[in-house]
Amino acid sequence: MTAGPARPATPRYDVVVVGAGLAGSLVAKRLGDRGWRVLVLEAGTRTLDSWPGHLDALDTAHAALAKVPNAPYRRNPAAPFPDVLDLTGLPDGGYRADGYFLQNGPLPYGSDHLRATGGTALHWMGLAPRMHPDDFHVRRAYGYGRDWPLAYDDLEPHYRAAERELGVAGDADEQRDAIGLPFPPGYGYPMHKIPRSYLDSVIAARLDGVRLREAPDAPETTLRVVTTPHARNSTPNPGYDSGRGHRPRGAVGTPNYGERCVGHAFCVPICPVQAKYTPLKTQATWSDDVTLVAHAVVSRVLTAGNGRVLGVEYQRYDDPASPAHTTRTAEADLVVLAAHAVENAKLLLLSGLADASGQVGRNLMDHPVLLTWGLLDHPAGPFRGPGSTSGLECFRTGPARRDRAPFRVEIGNWGWSWPAGSPSGDVSRLLGITGDPSQPRGKGLFGARLRRELGHFVGRQFSFQFAFEQDAESRNRVTVDPRHRDRLGIPRPVLTYDLSDHVKRGIASAKAVSDQLFRLLGAEDHTAYAPGTSAPGWFRHGDGAFEFKGAGHAAGTHVMGASRADSVVDPWQRCWDHPNLYAVGCGSMPSVGTSNPSLTMAALTLRSCERMHRDLTELHRPAALRLPEGRP
Amino acid sequence: MDPHDPVPPPECPGFVDVSVRLTGFDEFTLRGTGLVRLYHDTTVEQVGRAAVGRFLDDLAAAGGDPGGLTDEVSRDIARAITHLWYLGVWPQLSRSVHAALGREKPNTAFTVSPEAYTEGLVWQTFHGHPPGAKAPGFGTWADPPPGAPAPARRTGEDAR
């Protein structure tokens, strides 16, 4: 036998993970710890996993005019990502989208994501509530959306594993008592709950125990302010893990720095002391069997023709500012797409894979958010502590779900920053500076009067954030259009998005609840919705007009199901059509409840890691040379 | 003290005097930001020495009260300097003032430096701190801010 021509060696791994965000980092951690050789390909840069890189991001955020979620993170033409500022409202309603996402839906998809090592969870708020058991079977119980092929009980042990990995601070007894979440007897979170804000206490004193009807003929709901679990360092629980306690993680690059949350009030866009969990903390504990390659934009999943996948093709660039790149491939026994809901769907569509059900890219969801805002009758202590430390959980489930989307109410600790751009908007207004420089300006206040007015006005601000469950609808979707490509020639995602009447009825109900909350609080309600530049999500419903924002919770683009006929991945997040291709993350969720989804995504991912390990073990087991049965 | 020991003159005294009138904060607080020089230079660079001179004359004519300014150019300069101190951001000027000044730079708002954001005076007006800087410490957000009553304790929660 003669040797053929020399072929360049293609590196071969046990697993290729696409994306170094929350889900991908957990997969690499779990499989690397088991000794599997893992290659993680990250489209963005890895400047954030060093202390100087972190400080640079912080400076960038401080210098940004709008402290939006992506403000600290450098634009990257080689791996572009969307920004909430890409959307502009039109004077009479409607919107324009100018960024990475092409949008053609009736309403705008208002959320962003981040392509960089650490992913979108670099700028998440860090809230880590569990989903309610009812959230897993909304179709069966309430007649809308889609059901999960698993139940809360199937995920419960993995919720605990995720709470350990993320270092969640919370009060299990309070969650059980107030929300009805099942925990095993005696369970405590790794850390004690984050103290509630002064605002929470004021609201609790005025609302706890009050019974309210969202409509005159609706049943009564009892209000209660409940502390929210956070993936943020507080005081470790010495009784955690059968008395072994919990050791919080410090900052990446400066492990002894930070540790406890010191109240920077900047969780979004970046925690200066890294008291908040980010995937970079998991990456810092990866085994030597994990290799991270950044600047590697995966463009296609490669197949063998027998349904199995071979690996991926990716575009490697050196300089984010230059279009120069080289095409490479990486091969592995298992490919795990963990690139965020929109990017996962984009990759499957570009590869022509996993779509026998026709559901790839469909069922795009978010948590549409309605903001209401007002002034307390005395200082509220705004812009202090984490963005939200408590909420009202009583509208998350119950029979009303049949008629309208359920919602979670976050008490917003950061004044009117989200609804009105406070305090800079307040400074401009009092100075007489209008948003439109062509309009005549007001006379304006100066000196001691300006100082006093600002203190009196900004100091009493608070807001409510109503986050709605969005039902899975196949018309809400991600597609790709080869006519619109990014710098590396990869087609950009096209989003088609709208809100169902079920969601719109939820929004109207929440506004009715908000009106009552402001009355009960004796607070001045300043909520108003008008079309215009800063209101791309303005719409009319019934007699009312509303405006919604995106929560940054993209989900549902490769939904999980019990049948390959109507879902993309199986209950292990494994593509029905491809036994060695997984698509993990919020994209797998068939419904999203009202909980911030990252903890559930982490739990789901950790559960899938067990299946991936079994798959890999099967593949590496020596072939069994058995005689056919019945032969001696 | 040696009478021959030269005392250095304070930096940009005129600019600080005007800024005290515009912002309602005292000289000690303004100098404590470390940004007097940068804000002075930014103002001169943005509107030019001639316009700054006219603004100072107009302010003097108004008895030092910025509320008494009547010229729209001087008034917009007053707004801009005050905006700068409160937020660390040089704002967009009104379109007509931008044109009247014949500025050849784009009329866009910008944060003067990362430190300018963290030294913004607006946070002090309500006893706050700039988010992302000068963190007050674990659990401080549970305490009443100055001027606020202690919340009634219904549930025995907020212990820390």
GROMACS .gro file of N, CA, C and O in nm, chain A residues 427-446, chain B residues 66-67 69-72 74-80 94 97:
model
  140
  427VAL      N    1  -3.210   6.595   3.367
  427VAL     CA    2  -3.119   6.710   3.363
  427VAL      C    3  -3.148   6.793   3.238
  427VAL      O    4  -3.164   6.915   3.244
  428SER      N    5  -3.156   6.725   3.123
  428SER     CA    6  -3.180   6.797   2.997
  428SER      C    7  -3.312   6.873   3.003
  428SER      O    8  -3.319   6.990   2.967
  429ARG      N    9  -3.414   6.803   3.050
  429ARG     CA   10  -3.547   6.866   3.053
  429ARG      C   11  -3.547   6.991   3.140
  429ARG      O   12  -3.596   7.097   3.100
  430LEU      N   13  -3.489   6.982   3.260
  430LEU     CA   14  -3.490   7.098   3.349
  430LEU      C   15  -3.403   7.211   3.295
  430LEU      O   16  -3.427   7.328   3.324
  431LEU      N   17  -3.302   7.176   3.215
  431LEU     CA   18  -3.220   7.281   3.154
  431LEU      C   19  -3.287   7.342   3.031
  431LEU      O   20  -3.237   7.438   2.973
  432GLY      N   21  -3.398   7.284   2.990
  432GLY     CA   22  -3.467   7.335   2.873
  432GLY      C   23  -3.419   7.274   2.742
  432GLY      O   24  -3.454   7.322   2.634
  433ILE      N   25  -3.337   7.169   2.752
  433ILE     CA   26  -3.286   7.105   2.630
  433ILE      C   27  -3.387   7.002   2.582
  433ILE      O   28  -3.416   6.906   2.652
  434THR      N   29  -3.442   7.022   2.465
  434THR     CA   30  -3.540   6.929   2.410
  434THR      C   31  -3.467   6.821   2.332
  434THR      O   32  -3.351   6.836   2.295
  435GLY      N   33  -3.538   6.711   2.307
  435GLY     CA   34  -3.477   6.600   2.233
  435GLY      C   35  -3.443   6.638   2.090
  435GLY      O   36  -3.351   6.585   2.031
  436ASP      N   37  -3.516   6.733   2.036
  436ASP     CA   38  -3.497   6.772   1.897
  436ASP      C   39  -3.426   6.908   1.892
  436ASP      O   40  -3.483   7.010   1.932
  437PRO      N   41  -3.302   6.911   1.842
  437PRO     CA   42  -3.225   7.036   1.847
  437PRO      C   43  -3.280   7.145   1.757
  437PRO      O   44  -3.238   7.261   1.767
  438SER      N   45  -3.374   7.109   1.669
  438SER     CA   46  -3.428   7.214   1.581
  438SER      C   47  -3.543   7.289   1.650
  438SER      O   48  -3.589   7.392   1.601
  439GLN      N   49  -3.591   7.234   1.762
  439GLN     CA   50  -3.701   7.299   1.834
  439GLN      C   51  -3.645   7.406   1.928
  439GLN      O   52  -3.534   7.392   1.980
  440PRO      N   53  -3.723   7.511   1.951
  440PRO     CA   54  -3.679   7.611   2.048
  440PRO      C   55  -3.666   7.550   2.187
  440PRO      O   56  -3.741   7.459   2.222
  441ARG      N   57  -3.569   7.600   2.261
  441ARG     CA   58  -3.543   7.543   2.392
  441ARG      C   59  -3.611   7.625   2.501
  441ARG      O   60  -3.633   7.744   2.485
  442GLY      N   61  -3.642   7.556   2.611
  442GLY     CA   62  -3.704   7.624   2.724
  442GLY      C   63  -3.604   7.715   2.795
  442GLY      O   64  -3.484   7.712   2.767
  443LYS      N   65  -3.655   7.794   2.887
  443LYS     CA   66  -3.570   7.888   2.959
  443LYS      C   67  -3.468   7.814   3.045
  443LYS      O   68  -3.351   7.848   3.046
  444GLY      N   69  -3.514   7.713   3.114
  444GLY     CA   70  -3.422   7.631   3.191
  444GLY      C   71  -3.395   7.682   3.331
  444GLY      O   72  -3.406   7.802   3.358
  445LEU      N   73  -3.362   7.590   3.418
  445LEU     CA   74  -3.325   7.622   3.557
  445LEU      C   75  -3.175   7.612   3.572
  445LEU      O   76  -3.110   7.531   3.508
  446PHE      N   77  -3.120   7.695   3.663
  446PHE     CA   78  -2.976   7.687   3.692
  446PHE      C   79  -2.955   7.696   3.843
  446PHE      O   80  -3.048   7.730   3.919
  698PRO      N   81  -2.758   8.327   3.587
  698PRO     CA   82  -2.776   8.263   3.456
  698PRO      C   83  -2.922   8.267   3.411
  698PRO      O   84  -2.951   8.268   3.292
  699GLY      N   85  -3.016   8.272   3.508
  699GLY     CA   86  -3.158   8.281   3.473
  699GLY      C   87  -3.192   8.412   3.403
  699GLY      O   88  -3.294   8.422   3.336
  701LEU      N   89  -3.005   8.550   3.164
  701LEU     CA   90  -2.948   8.557   3.029
  701LEU      C   91  -3.060   8.567   2.927
  701LEU      O   92  -3.159   8.494   2.935
  702THR      N   93  -3.044   8.658   2.832
  702THR     CA   94  -3.148   8.672   2.730
  702THR      C   95  -3.100   8.630   2.592
  702THR      O   96  -3.179   8.583   2.510
  703ASP      N   97  -2.970   8.644   2.568
  703ASP     CA   98  -2.917   8.604   2.437
  703ASP      C   99  -2.920   8.451   2.425
  703ASP      O  100  -2.871   8.380   2.513
  704GLU      N  101  -2.979   8.401   2.316
  704GLU     CA  102  -2.999   8.257   2.306
  704GLU      C  103  -2.866   8.180   2.294
  704GLU      O  104  -2.853   8.068   2.343
  706SER      N  105  -2.573   8.270   2.436
  706SER     CA  106  -2.516   8.263   2.570
  706SER      C  107  -2.595   8.168   2.659
  706SER      O  108  -2.539   8.095   2.741
  707ARG      N  109  -2.725   8.170   2.640
  707ARG     CA  110  -2.809   8.082   2.722
  707ARG      C  111  -2.780   7.935   2.690
  707ARG      O  112  -2.777   7.850   2.779
  708ASP      N  113  -2.759   7.904   2.563
  708ASP     CA  114  -2.731   7.764   2.527
  708ASP      C  115  -2.592   7.722   2.577
  708ASP      O  116  -2.571   7.606   2.610
  709ILE      N  117  -2.499   7.818   2.581
  709ILE     CA  118  -2.368   7.787   2.638
  709ILE      C  119  -2.382   7.759   2.788
  709ILE      O  120  -2.321   7.666   2.841
  710ALA      N  121  -2.466   7.837   2.854
  710ALA     CA  122  -2.492   7.812   2.997
  710ALA      C  123  -2.551   7.673   3.017
  710ALA      O  124  -2.511   7.599   3.108
  711ARG      N  125  -2.646   7.637   2.933
  711ARG     CA  126  -2.707   7.503   2.942
  711ARG      C  127  -2.601   7.395   2.923
  711ARG      O  128  -2.596   7.296   2.996
  712ALA      N  129  -2.514   7.418   2.824
  712ALA     CA  130  -2.415   7.315   2.790
  712ALA      C  131  -2.314   7.296   2.903
  712ALA      O  132  -2.281   7.183   2.940
  726SER      N  133  -2.839   7.378   2.043
  726SER     CA  134  -2.957   7.396   1.959
  726SER      C  135  -2.908   7.423   1.816
  726SER      O  136  -2.799   7.479   1.796
  729VAL      N  137  -2.814   7.779   1.734
  729VAL     CA  138  -2.691   7.826   1.800
  729VAL      C  139  -2.568   7.765   1.733
  729VAL      O  140  -2.467   7.833   1.710
   0.00000   0.00000   0.00000
